[in-house]
Amino acid sequence: MNLALWLQNAARVHGRRPAIGHGTAVHRDYRGFAGAATATARYLRQRGVHPGERVGIFMDNAPDYLPLLWGIWWAGAAVVPLNARLHPREADWILVDCQASLCFCDSGHAALFTERAAGACPLVTDTGFLSDPDHPTSEITPRTEDDPAWLFYTSGTTGKPKGAVLTPRNLRWMSLGYLSMVQPVRPGDCMLHPAPLSHGAGLYHLPYVLQGGVNVIPASGGLDAAEFFALVGHWRNASCFAAPTIVKRLADWARIHTPDTDGLATIIYGGAPMYLADIEAARAVIGPHFAQIYGQGESPMTITVLPGHVIEDSAHPRWRARMASVGHAQPMVELSIRSEQGEPLPAGTPGEVCVRGDVVMAGYWNQPAATARAIRDGWLHTGDIGALDAEGFLTLMDRSKDLVISGGNNIYPREVEEVLLTHPEVQEVGVIGRPDPEWGESLVAYVVPKGAVSAQDLDRLCLAHLARYKRPKQYRFVNELPKNNYGKVLKTVLREREAAQRP
Ligand code: AMP
């Protein structure tokens, strides 16, 4: 099945309904969207791009991003969205890795390419063809359920990125999972895109195309909290995917400006740990408008869901524990917590989170060894450590590589971070392990303070809430934490910094 069928159908059913918004303006209705996609397909065919070939998009969020993406599918090719904030050499590396036939670029990115990278494939900056649409009923190249559709390059917090191959089967189940477990979408409902379309946030546009919703690119192209709440008021029933850092920025703004949130449907958070203190603060100022998902490029947005009704059920006796979890398995996956030897573990015992089902990627592009490491006996090994409770709620501890073993005890830095973040003068925190001659490893906390706070204050706080051995041995106060393009704290960089500090 070619996913472009969804857009073709939406053009027939929803014709003149807004499909793509730019700021408060309607950029294209569904007929216009499908027409621009067919024009893209025609262009690609004329350029000799064959079904199954890869086509990159290296652009900032822009209203014609989606017509290009769907046009690539219409022509039977696979799309490779590249994060617009990558260095051109990194982008070049990805284009070589997937042997892209060509890459759509905005002029800014194309200029960077020519200055600073070799250019792995032809770059296309002139998208004038978009204004010369074919009739939206023109032919869609047939694809199978298991053909590559989207190469999702992992954010690469360690090593070189790998391209998770997502198929129509994966993306269809992902979209149906959203509609059944996160929230239903009606024609005209809105998905805002302040985060890069190239990554997890971009995948959220699919259920909205399926249901005749409107995908809106902010005029600023990114996250501006004032603009965000204005767009929510304009488009109504508006949702958005937000990494925890974005939720925090929206909540900080809302605390001061008390925006009208009537038009807000759901802020879906995920992609990195959401600390309890942060989500409670966000709910207090933004209101009952949250749901959480847990996924990864290899099983995008589909492993677990913490639905809005659970988040709002604050009378439930286990509400706090549930809020600290990432929710329960989505219906498209089987979830199993496994030991290092691959044995299933009972509830309450931490182990590696493993999943299987129709949403798990086909494999990594051209990397059979990495694929065999990630998918064993049909189970995707996520590299995340977590434990299920008796009710099936999954609490993530950490990435397995972030686990610290001190004096033979496993310490999950996340648990310590949760406690440190309850201090009113702590803005952000990243806890890592470092080699320790006595204990094997010990903890160091990198702290971004809001105001006056000392190592002694934080030590007292930890003593009041944690076992003694979990206390950081050292606090380092810094102005900011190193983050990747998606706002995730780079613990590998913190560990390198820590190693450089030692004699
Ligand atoms: P990526 O493939 O770049 O989307 O990164 C996926 C990783 O982000 C997962 O393997 C988790 O470690 C982390 N992650 C995703 N969602 C959540 C969540 N809701 N809570 C905590 N960590 C998350």
mmCIF file with all atom_site columns, C-alpha atoms in Angstrom, residues 272-472:
data_model
loop_
_atom_site.group_PDB
_atom_site.id
_atom_site.type_symbol
_atom_site.label_atom_id
_atom_site.label_alt_id
_atom_site.label_comp_id
_atom_site.label_asym_id
_atom_site.label_entity_id
_atom_site.label_seq_id
_atom_site.pdbx_PDB_ins_code
_atom_site.Cartn_x
_atom_site.Cartn_y
_atom_site.Cartn_z
_atom_site.occupancy
_atom_site.B_iso_or_equiv
_atom_site.pdbx_formal_charge
_atom_site.auth_seq_id
_atom_site.auth_comp_id
_atom_site.auth_asym_id
_atom_site.auth_atom_id
_atom_site.pdbx_PDB_model_num
ATOM 1   C CA . ALA A 1 272 ? 12.830 12.449  26.646 1.00 0.00 ? 272 ALA A CA 1
ATOM 2   C CA . PRO A 1 273 ? 12.101 12.051  30.361 1.00 0.00 ? 273 PRO A CA 1
ATOM 3   C CA . MET A 1 274 ? 9.410  14.346  31.718 1.00 0.00 ? 274 MET A CA 1
ATOM 4   C CA . TYR A 1 275 ? 10.093 15.003  35.361 1.00 0.00 ? 275 TYR A CA 1
ATOM 5   C CA . LEU A 1 276 ? 7.137  14.873  37.710 1.00 0.00 ? 276 LEU A CA 1
ATOM 6   C CA . ALA A 1 277 ? 7.804  18.382  39.028 1.00 0.00 ? 277 ALA A CA 1
ATOM 7   C CA . ASP A 1 278 ? 7.734  19.760  35.467 1.00 0.00 ? 278 ASP A CA 1
ATOM 8   C CA . ILE A 1 279 ? 4.496  18.139  34.337 1.00 0.00 ? 279 ILE A CA 1
ATOM 9   C CA . GLU A 1 280 ? 2.743  19.137  37.543 1.00 0.00 ? 280 GLU A CA 1
ATOM 10  C CA . ALA A 1 281 ? 3.863  22.732  37.046 1.00 0.00 ? 281 ALA A CA 1
ATOM 11  C CA . ALA A 1 282 ? 2.729  22.656  33.392 1.00 0.00 ? 282 ALA A CA 1
ATOM 12  C CA . ARG A 1 283 ? -0.707 21.239  34.257 1.00 0.00 ? 283 ARG A CA 1
ATOM 13  C CA . ALA A 1 284 ? -1.159 23.897  36.904 1.00 0.00 ? 284 ALA A CA 1
ATOM 14  C CA . VAL A 1 285 ? -0.836 26.737  34.400 1.00 0.00 ? 285 VAL A CA 1
ATOM 15  C CA . ILE A 1 286 ? -1.936 25.205  31.076 1.00 0.00 ? 286 ILE A CA 1
ATOM 16  C CA . GLY A 1 287 ? -4.730 22.967  32.371 1.00 0.00 ? 287 GLY A CA 1
ATOM 17  C CA . PRO A 1 288 ? -5.988 19.466  31.498 1.00 0.00 ? 288 PRO A CA 1
ATOM 18  C CA . HIS A 1 289 ? -4.439 19.297  28.054 1.00 0.00 ? 289 HIS A CA 1
ATOM 19  C CA . PHE A 1 290 ? -1.721 16.662  28.236 1.00 0.00 ? 290 PHE A CA 1
ATOM 20  C CA . ALA A 1 291 ? -1.013 13.112  27.107 1.00 0.00 ? 291 ALA A CA 1
ATOM 21  C CA . GLN A 1 292 ? 2.310  11.316  26.995 1.00 0.00 ? 292 GLN A CA 1
ATOM 22  C CA . ILE A 1 293 ? 3.770  8.860   24.539 1.00 0.00 ? 293 ILE A CA 1
ATOM 23  C CA . TYR A 1 294 ? 6.954  6.844   24.609 1.00 0.00 ? 294 TYR A CA 1
ATOM 24  C CA . GLY A 1 295 ? 8.550  5.635   21.420 1.00 0.00 ? 295 GLY A CA 1
ATOM 25  C CA . GLN A 1 296 ? 11.769 5.766   19.479 1.00 0.00 ? 296 GLN A CA 1
ATOM 26  C CA . GLY A 1 297 ? 12.687 6.068   15.806 1.00 0.00 ? 297 GLY A CA 1
ATOM 27  C CA . GLU A 1 298 ? 12.684 2.281   15.637 1.00 0.00 ? 298 GLU A CA 1
ATOM 28  C CA . SER A 1 299 ? 9.049  2.141   16.872 1.00 0.00 ? 299 SER A CA 1
ATOM 29  C CA . PRO A 1 300 ? 7.941  5.719   16.485 1.00 0.00 ? 300 PRO A CA 1
ATOM 30  C CA . MET A 1 301 ? 5.515  7.180   19.029 1.00 0.00 ? 301 MET A CA 1
ATOM 31  C CA . THR A 1 302 ? 4.002  3.782   19.527 1.00 0.00 ? 302 THR A CA 1
ATOM 32  C CA . ILE A 1 303 ? 5.396  1.899   22.490 1.00 0.00 ? 303 ILE A CA 1
ATOM 33  C CA . THR A 1 304 ? 3.306  3.252   25.363 1.00 0.00 ? 304 THR A CA 1
ATOM 34  C CA . VAL A 1 305 ? 0.758  5.975   25.998 1.00 0.00 ? 305 VAL A CA 1
ATOM 35  C CA . LEU A 1 306 ? -0.217 7.808   29.183 1.00 0.00 ? 306 LEU A CA 1
ATOM 36  C CA . PRO A 1 307 ? -3.645 9.035   28.120 1.00 0.00 ? 307 PRO A CA 1
ATOM 37  C CA . GLY A 1 308 ? -5.149 12.335  29.212 1.00 0.00 ? 308 GLY A CA 1
ATOM 38  C CA . HIS A 1 309 ? -7.810 10.624  31.341 1.00 0.00 ? 309 HIS A CA 1
ATOM 39  C CA . VAL A 1 310 ? -5.104 8.961   33.462 1.00 0.00 ? 310 VAL A CA 1
ATOM 40  C CA . ILE A 1 311 ? -3.199 12.232  33.828 1.00 0.00 ? 311 ILE A CA 1
ATOM 41  C CA . GLU A 1 312 ? -6.378 13.973  35.013 1.00 0.00 ? 312 GLU A CA 1
ATOM 42  C CA . ASP A 1 313 ? -7.454 11.209  37.417 1.00 0.00 ? 313 ASP A CA 1
ATOM 43  C CA . SER A 1 314 ? -5.643 12.787  40.354 1.00 0.00 ? 314 SER A CA 1
ATOM 44  C CA . ALA A 1 315 ? -7.957 11.072  42.873 1.00 0.00 ? 315 ALA A CA 1
ATOM 45  C CA . HIS A 1 316 ? -6.520 7.691   41.914 1.00 0.00 ? 316 HIS A CA 1
ATOM 46  C CA . PRO A 1 317 ? -4.439 6.264   44.793 1.00 0.00 ? 317 PRO A CA 1
ATOM 47  C CA . ARG A 1 318 ? -1.512 5.520   42.464 1.00 0.00 ? 318 ARG A CA 1
ATOM 48  C CA . TRP A 1 319 ? -1.801 8.735   40.513 1.00 0.00 ? 319 TRP A CA 1
ATOM 49  C CA . ARG A 1 320 ? 1.714  9.985   41.297 1.00 0.00 ? 320 ARG A CA 1
ATOM 50  C CA . ALA A 1 321 ? 3.295  6.671   40.330 1.00 0.00 ? 321 ALA A CA 1
ATOM 51  C CA . ARG A 1 322 ? 1.288  6.651   37.107 1.00 0.00 ? 322 ARG A CA 1
ATOM 52  C CA . MET A 1 323 ? 2.332  10.228  36.339 1.00 0.00 ? 323 MET A CA 1
ATOM 53  C CA . ALA A 1 324 ? 5.958  9.258   36.789 1.00 0.00 ? 324 ALA A CA 1
ATOM 54  C CA . SER A 1 325 ? 5.462  6.405   34.309 1.00 0.00 ? 325 SER A CA 1
ATOM 55  C CA . VAL A 1 326 ? 5.240  6.529   30.517 1.00 0.00 ? 326 VAL A CA 1
ATOM 56  C CA . GLY A 1 327 ? 1.865  4.769   30.600 1.00 0.00 ? 327 GLY A CA 1
ATOM 57  C CA . HIS A 1 328 ? 0.782  1.391   29.316 1.00 0.00 ? 328 HIS A CA 1
ATOM 58  C CA . ALA A 1 329 ? 1.478  -0.526  26.117 1.00 0.00 ? 329 ALA A CA 1
ATOM 59  C CA . GLN A 1 330 ? -0.292 0.654   22.997 1.00 0.00 ? 330 GLN A CA 1
ATOM 60  C CA . PRO A 1 331 ? -2.547 -1.955  21.362 1.00 0.00 ? 331 PRO A CA 1
ATOM 61  C CA . MET A 1 332 ? -0.241 -2.431  18.367 1.00 0.00 ? 332 MET A CA 1
ATOM 62  C CA . VAL A 1 333 ? 2.695  -3.708  20.435 1.00 0.00 ? 333 VAL A CA 1
ATOM 63  C CA . GLU A 1 334 ? 3.586  -6.449  22.825 1.00 0.00 ? 334 GLU A CA 1
ATOM 64  C CA . LEU A 1 335 ? 5.787  -5.162  25.598 1.00 0.00 ? 335 LEU A CA 1
ATOM 65  C CA . SER A 1 336 ? 8.218  -7.286  27.560 1.00 0.00 ? 336 SER A CA 1
ATOM 66  C CA . ILE A 1 337 ? 10.878 -6.411  30.106 1.00 0.00 ? 337 ILE A CA 1
ATOM 67  C CA . ARG A 1 338 ? 13.870 -8.681  29.631 1.00 0.00 ? 338 ARG A CA 1
ATOM 68  C CA . SER A 1 339 ? 17.081 -9.553  31.389 1.00 0.00 ? 339 SER A CA 1
ATOM 69  C CA . GLU A 1 340 ? 20.500 -9.266  29.724 1.00 0.00 ? 340 GLU A CA 1
ATOM 70  C CA . GLN A 1 341 ? 20.117 -12.946 28.823 1.00 0.00 ? 341 GLN A CA 1
ATOM 71  C CA . GLY A 1 342 ? 16.811 -12.184 27.079 1.00 0.00 ? 342 GLY A CA 1
ATOM 72  C CA . GLU A 1 343 ? 14.580 -13.782 29.742 1.00 0.00 ? 343 GLU A CA 1
ATOM 73  C CA . PRO A 1 344 ? 11.213 -12.085 30.466 1.00 0.00 ? 344 PRO A CA 1
ATOM 74  C CA . LEU A 1 345 ? 11.252 -10.482 33.934 1.00 0.00 ? 345 LEU A CA 1
ATOM 75  C CA . PRO A 1 346 ? 8.346  -10.251 36.382 1.00 0.00 ? 346 PRO A CA 1
ATOM 76  C CA . ALA A 1 347 ? 6.527  -7.017  37.248 1.00 0.00 ? 347 ALA A CA 1
ATOM 77  C CA . GLY A 1 348 ? 8.588  -4.735  39.444 1.00 0.00 ? 348 GLY A CA 1
ATOM 78  C CA . THR A 1 349 ? 11.965 -5.945  38.158 1.00 0.00 ? 349 THR A CA 1
ATOM 79  C CA . PRO A 1 350 ? 13.877 -3.503  35.937 1.00 0.00 ? 350 PRO A CA 1
ATOM 80  C CA . GLY A 1 351 ? 15.242 -4.768  32.646 1.00 0.00 ? 351 GLY A CA 1
ATOM 81  C CA . GLU A 1 352 ? 15.495 -3.795  29.000 1.00 0.00 ? 352 GLU A CA 1
ATOM 82  C CA . VAL A 1 353 ? 12.282 -2.632  27.371 1.00 0.00 ? 353 VAL A CA 1
ATOM 83  C CA . CYS A 1 354 ? 11.570 -4.886  24.375 1.00 0.00 ? 354 CYS A CA 1
ATOM 84  C CA . VAL A 1 355 ? 8.695  -4.583  21.919 1.00 0.00 ? 355 VAL A CA 1
ATOM 85  C CA . ARG A 1 356 ? 7.317  -6.416  18.942 1.00 0.00 ? 356 ARG A CA 1
ATOM 86  C CA . GLY A 1 357 ? 4.494  -5.736  16.554 1.00 0.00 ? 357 GLY A CA 1
ATOM 87  C CA . ASP A 1 358 ? 3.562  -4.065  13.297 1.00 0.00 ? 358 ASP A CA 1
ATOM 88  C CA . VAL A 1 359 ? 5.029  -0.716  14.318 1.00 0.00 ? 359 VAL A CA 1
ATOM 89  C CA . VAL A 1 360 ? 8.599  -1.972  14.705 1.00 0.00 ? 360 VAL A CA 1
ATOM 90  C CA . MET A 1 361 ? 10.899 -0.794  11.906 1.00 0.00 ? 361 MET A CA 1
ATOM 91  C CA . ALA A 1 362 ? 11.942 -3.159  9.133  1.00 0.00 ? 362 ALA A CA 1
ATOM 92  C CA . GLY A 1 363 ? 15.599 -2.666  10.188 1.00 0.00 ? 363 GLY A CA 1
ATOM 93  C CA . TYR A 1 364 ? 18.408 -0.130  9.835  1.00 0.00 ? 364 TYR A CA 1
ATOM 94  C CA . TRP A 1 365 ? 19.187 0.946   6.299  1.00 0.00 ? 365 TRP A CA 1
ATOM 95  C CA . ASN A 1 366 ? 22.049 -1.153  4.976  1.00 0.00 ? 366 ASN A CA 1
ATOM 96  C CA . GLN A 1 367 ? 23.199 -2.184  8.446  1.00 0.00 ? 367 GLN A CA 1
ATOM 97  C CA . PRO A 1 368 ? 22.449 -5.878  8.904  1.00 0.00 ? 368 PRO A CA 1
ATOM 98  C CA . ALA A 1 369 ? 24.741 -6.217  11.938 1.00 0.00 ? 369 ALA A CA 1
ATOM 99  C CA . ALA A 1 370 ? 23.152 -3.273  13.792 1.00 0.00 ? 370 ALA A CA 1
ATOM 100 C CA . THR A 1 371 ? 19.694 -4.587  12.833 1.00 0.00 ? 371 THR A CA 1
ATOM 101 C CA . ALA A 1 372 ? 20.536 -8.026  14.203 1.00 0.00 ? 372 ALA A CA 1
ATOM 102 C CA . ARG A 1 373 ? 21.674 -6.441  17.472 1.00 0.00 ? 373 ARG A CA 1
ATOM 103 C CA . ALA A 1 374 ? 18.503 -4.357  17.767 1.00 0.00 ? 374 ALA A CA 1
ATOM 104 C CA . ILE A 1 375 ? 15.922 -6.971  16.689 1.00 0.00 ? 375 ILE A CA 1
ATOM 105 C CA . ARG A 1 376 ? 16.495 -10.374 18.278 1.00 0.00 ? 376 ARG A CA 1
ATOM 106 C CA . ASP A 1 377 ? 13.977 -13.217 18.064 1.00 0.00 ? 377 ASP A CA 1
ATOM 107 C CA . GLY A 1 378 ? 11.505 -10.724 16.621 1.00 0.00 ? 378 GLY A CA 1
ATOM 108 C CA . TRP A 1 379 ? 11.829 -8.350  19.614 1.00 0.00 ? 379 TRP A CA 1
ATOM 109 C CA . LEU A 1 380 ? 13.120 -4.814  19.255 1.00 0.00 ? 380 LEU A CA 1
ATOM 110 C CA . HIS A 1 381 ? 15.587 -4.146  22.078 1.00 0.00 ? 381 HIS A CA 1
ATOM 111 C CA . THR A 1 382 ? 15.106 -0.463  22.813 1.00 0.00 ? 382 THR A CA 1
ATOM 112 C CA . GLY A 1 383 ? 18.196 0.105   24.975 1.00 0.00 ? 383 GLY A CA 1
ATOM 113 C CA . ASP A 1 384 ? 15.908 1.680   27.591 1.00 0.00 ? 384 ASP A CA 1
ATOM 114 C CA . ILE A 1 385 ? 15.685 0.267   31.081 1.00 0.00 ? 385 ILE A CA 1
ATOM 115 C CA . GLY A 1 386 ? 12.270 0.132   32.656 1.00 0.00 ? 386 GLY A CA 1
ATOM 116 C CA . ALA A 1 387 ? 9.981  -1.793  34.938 1.00 0.00 ? 387 ALA A CA 1
ATOM 117 C CA . LEU A 1 388 ? 6.306  -2.671  34.610 1.00 0.00 ? 388 LEU A CA 1
ATOM 118 C CA . ASP A 1 389 ? 4.014  -2.431  37.606 1.00 0.00 ? 389 ASP A CA 1
ATOM 119 C CA . ALA A 1 390 ? 1.245  -4.887  38.366 1.00 0.00 ? 390 ALA A CA 1
ATOM 120 C CA . GLU A 1 391 ? -1.212 -2.731  36.374 1.00 0.00 ? 391 GLU A CA 1
ATOM 121 C CA . GLY A 1 392 ? 0.971  -2.692  33.267 1.00 0.00 ? 392 GLY A CA 1
ATOM 122 C CA . PHE A 1 393 ? 2.302  0.856   33.639 1.00 0.00 ? 393 PHE A CA 1
ATOM 123 C CA . LEU A 1 394 ? 5.891  1.202   32.483 1.00 0.00 ? 394 LEU A CA 1
ATOM 124 C CA . THR A 1 395 ? 8.354  3.366   34.379 1.00 0.00 ? 395 THR A CA 1
ATOM 125 C CA . LEU A 1 396 ? 11.540 4.139   32.508 1.00 0.00 ? 396 LEU A CA 1
ATOM 126 C CA . MET A 1 397 ? 14.697 4.333   34.549 1.00 0.00 ? 397 MET A CA 1
ATOM 127 C CA . ASP A 1 398 ? 17.275 5.342   31.985 1.00 0.00 ? 398 ASP A CA 1
ATOM 128 C CA . ARG A 1 399 ? 19.008 4.374   28.809 1.00 0.00 ? 399 ARG A CA 1
ATOM 129 C CA . SER A 1 400 ? 21.041 1.248   29.650 1.00 0.00 ? 400 SER A CA 1
ATOM 130 C CA . LYS A 1 401 ? 24.261 3.133   28.937 1.00 0.00 ? 401 LYS A CA 1
ATOM 131 C CA . ASP A 1 402 ? 23.326 5.810   31.503 1.00 0.00 ? 402 ASP A CA 1
ATOM 132 C CA . LEU A 1 403 ? 22.899 3.335   34.362 1.00 0.00 ? 403 LEU A CA 1
ATOM 133 C CA . VAL A 1 404 ? 25.482 3.862   37.124 1.00 0.00 ? 404 VAL A CA 1
ATOM 134 C CA . ILE A 1 405 ? 26.759 1.017   39.280 1.00 0.00 ? 405 ILE A CA 1
ATOM 135 C CA . SER A 1 406 ? 28.188 2.266   42.541 1.00 0.00 ? 406 SER A CA 1
ATOM 136 C CA . GLY A 1 407 ? 29.423 -0.117  45.219 1.00 0.00 ? 407 GLY A CA 1
ATOM 137 C CA . GLY A 1 408 ? 27.516 -2.893  43.425 1.00 0.00 ? 408 GLY A CA 1
ATOM 138 C CA . ASN A 1 409 ? 24.241 -0.936  43.553 1.00 0.00 ? 409 ASN A CA 1
ATOM 139 C CA . ASN A 1 410 ? 22.375 0.045   40.402 1.00 0.00 ? 410 ASN A CA 1
ATOM 140 C CA . ILE A 1 411 ? 21.559 3.753   40.412 1.00 0.00 ? 411 ILE A CA 1
ATOM 141 C CA . TYR A 1 412 ? 19.289 5.255   37.822 1.00 0.00 ? 412 TYR A CA 1
ATOM 142 C CA . PRO A 1 413 ? 20.338 8.890   37.412 1.00 0.00 ? 413 PRO A CA 1
ATOM 143 C CA . ARG A 1 414 ? 16.782 9.823   36.485 1.00 0.00 ? 414 ARG A CA 1
ATOM 144 C CA . GLU A 1 415 ? 15.619 9.057   40.021 1.00 0.00 ? 415 GLU A CA 1
ATOM 145 C CA . VAL A 1 416 ? 18.190 11.447  41.461 1.00 0.00 ? 416 VAL A CA 1
ATOM 146 C CA . GLU A 1 417 ? 17.351 14.096  38.850 1.00 0.00 ? 417 GLU A CA 1
ATOM 147 C CA . GLU A 1 418 ? 13.671 13.895  39.853 1.00 0.00 ? 418 GLU A CA 1
ATOM 148 C CA . VAL A 1 419 ? 14.595 14.731  43.435 1.00 0.00 ? 419 VAL A CA 1
ATOM 149 C CA . LEU A 1 420 ? 17.010 17.554  42.575 1.00 0.00 ? 420 LEU A CA 1
ATOM 150 C CA . LEU A 1 421 ? 14.395 19.154  40.324 1.00 0.00 ? 421 LEU A CA 1
ATOM 151 C CA . THR A 1 422 ? 12.003 19.561  43.224 1.00 0.00 ? 422 THR A CA 1
ATOM 152 C CA . HIS A 1 423 ? 14.323 22.259  44.609 1.00 0.00 ? 423 HIS A CA 1
ATOM 153 C CA . PRO A 1 424 ? 12.756 25.627  43.704 1.00 0.00 ? 424 PRO A CA 1
ATOM 154 C CA . GLU A 1 425 ? 16.106 27.103  42.663 1.00 0.00 ? 425 GLU A CA 1
ATOM 155 C CA . VAL A 1 426 ? 17.033 24.295  40.265 1.00 0.00 ? 426 VAL A CA 1
ATOM 156 C CA . GLN A 1 427 ? 16.202 24.907  36.609 1.00 0.00 ? 427 GLN A CA 1
ATOM 157 C CA . GLU A 1 428 ? 17.727 21.845  34.947 1.00 0.00 ? 428 GLU A CA 1
ATOM 158 C CA . VAL A 1 429 ? 19.906 18.963  35.980 1.00 0.00 ? 429 VAL A CA 1
ATOM 159 C CA . GLY A 1 430 ? 21.860 16.113  34.379 1.00 0.00 ? 430 GLY A CA 1
ATOM 160 C CA . VAL A 1 431 ? 23.312 13.363  36.542 1.00 0.00 ? 431 VAL A CA 1
ATOM 161 C CA . ILE A 1 432 ? 26.035 11.044  35.247 1.00 0.00 ? 432 ILE A CA 1
ATOM 162 C CA . GLY A 1 433 ? 28.402 8.424   36.589 1.00 0.00 ? 433 GLY A CA 1
ATOM 163 C CA . ARG A 1 434 ? 32.174 8.779   36.697 1.00 0.00 ? 434 ARG A CA 1
ATOM 164 C CA . PRO A 1 435 ? 34.867 6.259   37.599 1.00 0.00 ? 435 PRO A CA 1
ATOM 165 C CA . ASP A 1 436 ? 35.496 6.094   41.337 1.00 0.00 ? 436 ASP A CA 1
ATOM 166 C CA . PRO A 1 437 ? 38.457 4.200   42.819 1.00 0.00 ? 437 PRO A CA 1
ATOM 167 C CA . GLU A 1 438 ? 36.504 3.178   45.900 1.00 0.00 ? 438 GLU A CA 1
ATOM 168 C CA . TRP A 1 439 ? 32.977 2.560   44.569 1.00 0.00 ? 439 TRP A CA 1
ATOM 169 C CA . GLY A 1 440 ? 33.581 1.660   40.931 1.00 0.00 ? 440 GLY A CA 1
ATOM 170 C CA . GLU A 1 441 ? 31.430 4.611   39.893 1.00 0.00 ? 441 GLU A CA 1
ATOM 171 C CA . SER A 1 442 ? 29.957 7.596   41.685 1.00 0.00 ? 442 SER A CA 1
ATOM 172 C CA . LEU A 1 443 ? 27.500 10.303  40.694 1.00 0.00 ? 443 LEU A CA 1
ATOM 173 C CA . VAL A 1 444 ? 28.158 13.841  39.548 1.00 0.00 ? 444 VAL A CA 1
ATOM 174 C CA . ALA A 1 445 ? 25.268 16.287  39.137 1.00 0.00 ? 445 ALA A CA 1
ATOM 175 C CA . TYR A 1 446 ? 25.480 19.089  36.583 1.00 0.00 ? 446 TYR A CA 1
ATOM 176 C CA . VAL A 1 447 ? 23.022 21.715  37.791 1.00 0.00 ? 447 VAL A CA 1
ATOM 177 C CA . VAL A 1 448 ? 21.646 24.791  36.043 1.00 0.00 ? 448 VAL A CA 1
ATOM 178 C CA . PRO A 1 449 ? 20.522 26.981  38.958 1.00 0.00 ? 449 PRO A CA 1
ATOM 179 C CA . LYS A 1 450 ? 17.644 29.492  38.825 1.00 0.00 ? 450 LYS A CA 1
ATOM 180 C CA . GLY A 1 451 ? 18.912 31.393  41.845 1.00 0.00 ? 451 GLY A CA 1
ATOM 181 C CA . ALA A 1 452 ? 20.985 30.854  44.962 1.00 0.00 ? 452 ALA A CA 1
ATOM 182 C CA . VAL A 1 453 ? 21.457 27.185  45.747 1.00 0.00 ? 453 VAL A CA 1
ATOM 183 C CA . SER A 1 454 ? 24.473 25.388  47.185 1.00 0.00 ? 454 SER A CA 1
ATOM 184 C CA . ALA A 1 455 ? 25.846 21.877  47.023 1.00 0.00 ? 455 ALA A CA 1
ATOM 185 C CA . GLN A 1 456 ? 24.983 21.535  50.732 1.00 0.00 ? 456 GLN A CA 1
ATOM 186 C CA . ASP A 1 457 ? 21.330 22.438  50.063 1.00 0.00 ? 457 ASP A CA 1
ATOM 187 C CA . LEU A 1 458 ? 21.113 19.792  47.360 1.00 0.00 ? 458 LEU A CA 1
ATOM 188 C CA . ASP A 1 459 ? 22.877 17.209  49.469 1.00 0.00 ? 459 ASP A CA 1
ATOM 189 C CA . ARG A 1 460 ? 20.358 17.780  52.259 1.00 0.00 ? 460 ARG A CA 1
ATOM 190 C CA . LEU A 1 461 ? 17.518 17.397  49.781 1.00 0.00 ? 461 LEU A CA 1
ATOM 191 C CA . CYS A 1 462 ? 18.893 14.077  48.523 1.00 0.00 ? 462 CYS A CA 1
ATOM 192 C CA . LEU A 1 463 ? 19.416 12.809  52.065 1.00 0.00 ? 463 LEU A CA 1
ATOM 193 C CA . ALA A 1 464 ? 15.783 13.573  52.817 1.00 0.00 ? 464 ALA A CA 1
ATOM 194 C CA . HIS A 1 465 ? 14.494 11.589  49.823 1.00 0.00 ? 465 HIS A CA 1
ATOM 195 C CA . LEU A 1 466 ? 17.027 9.002   48.682 1.00 0.00 ? 466 LEU A CA 1
ATOM 196 C CA . ALA A 1 467 ? 19.206 6.208   49.972 1.00 0.00 ? 467 ALA A CA 1
ATOM 197 C CA . ARG A 1 468 ? 22.610 7.613   51.005 1.00 0.00 ? 468 ARG A CA 1
ATOM 198 C CA . TYR A 1 469 ? 24.499 5.783   48.268 1.00 0.00 ? 469 TYR A CA 1
ATOM 199 C CA . LYS A 1 470 ? 22.445 7.543   45.597 1.00 0.00 ? 470 LYS A CA 1
ATOM 200 C CA . ARG A 1 471 ? 23.659 11.020  46.600 1.00 0.00 ? 471 ARG A CA 1
ATOM 201 C CA . PRO A 1 472 ? 25.846 12.757  44.028 1.00 0.00 ? 472 PRO A CA 1
#
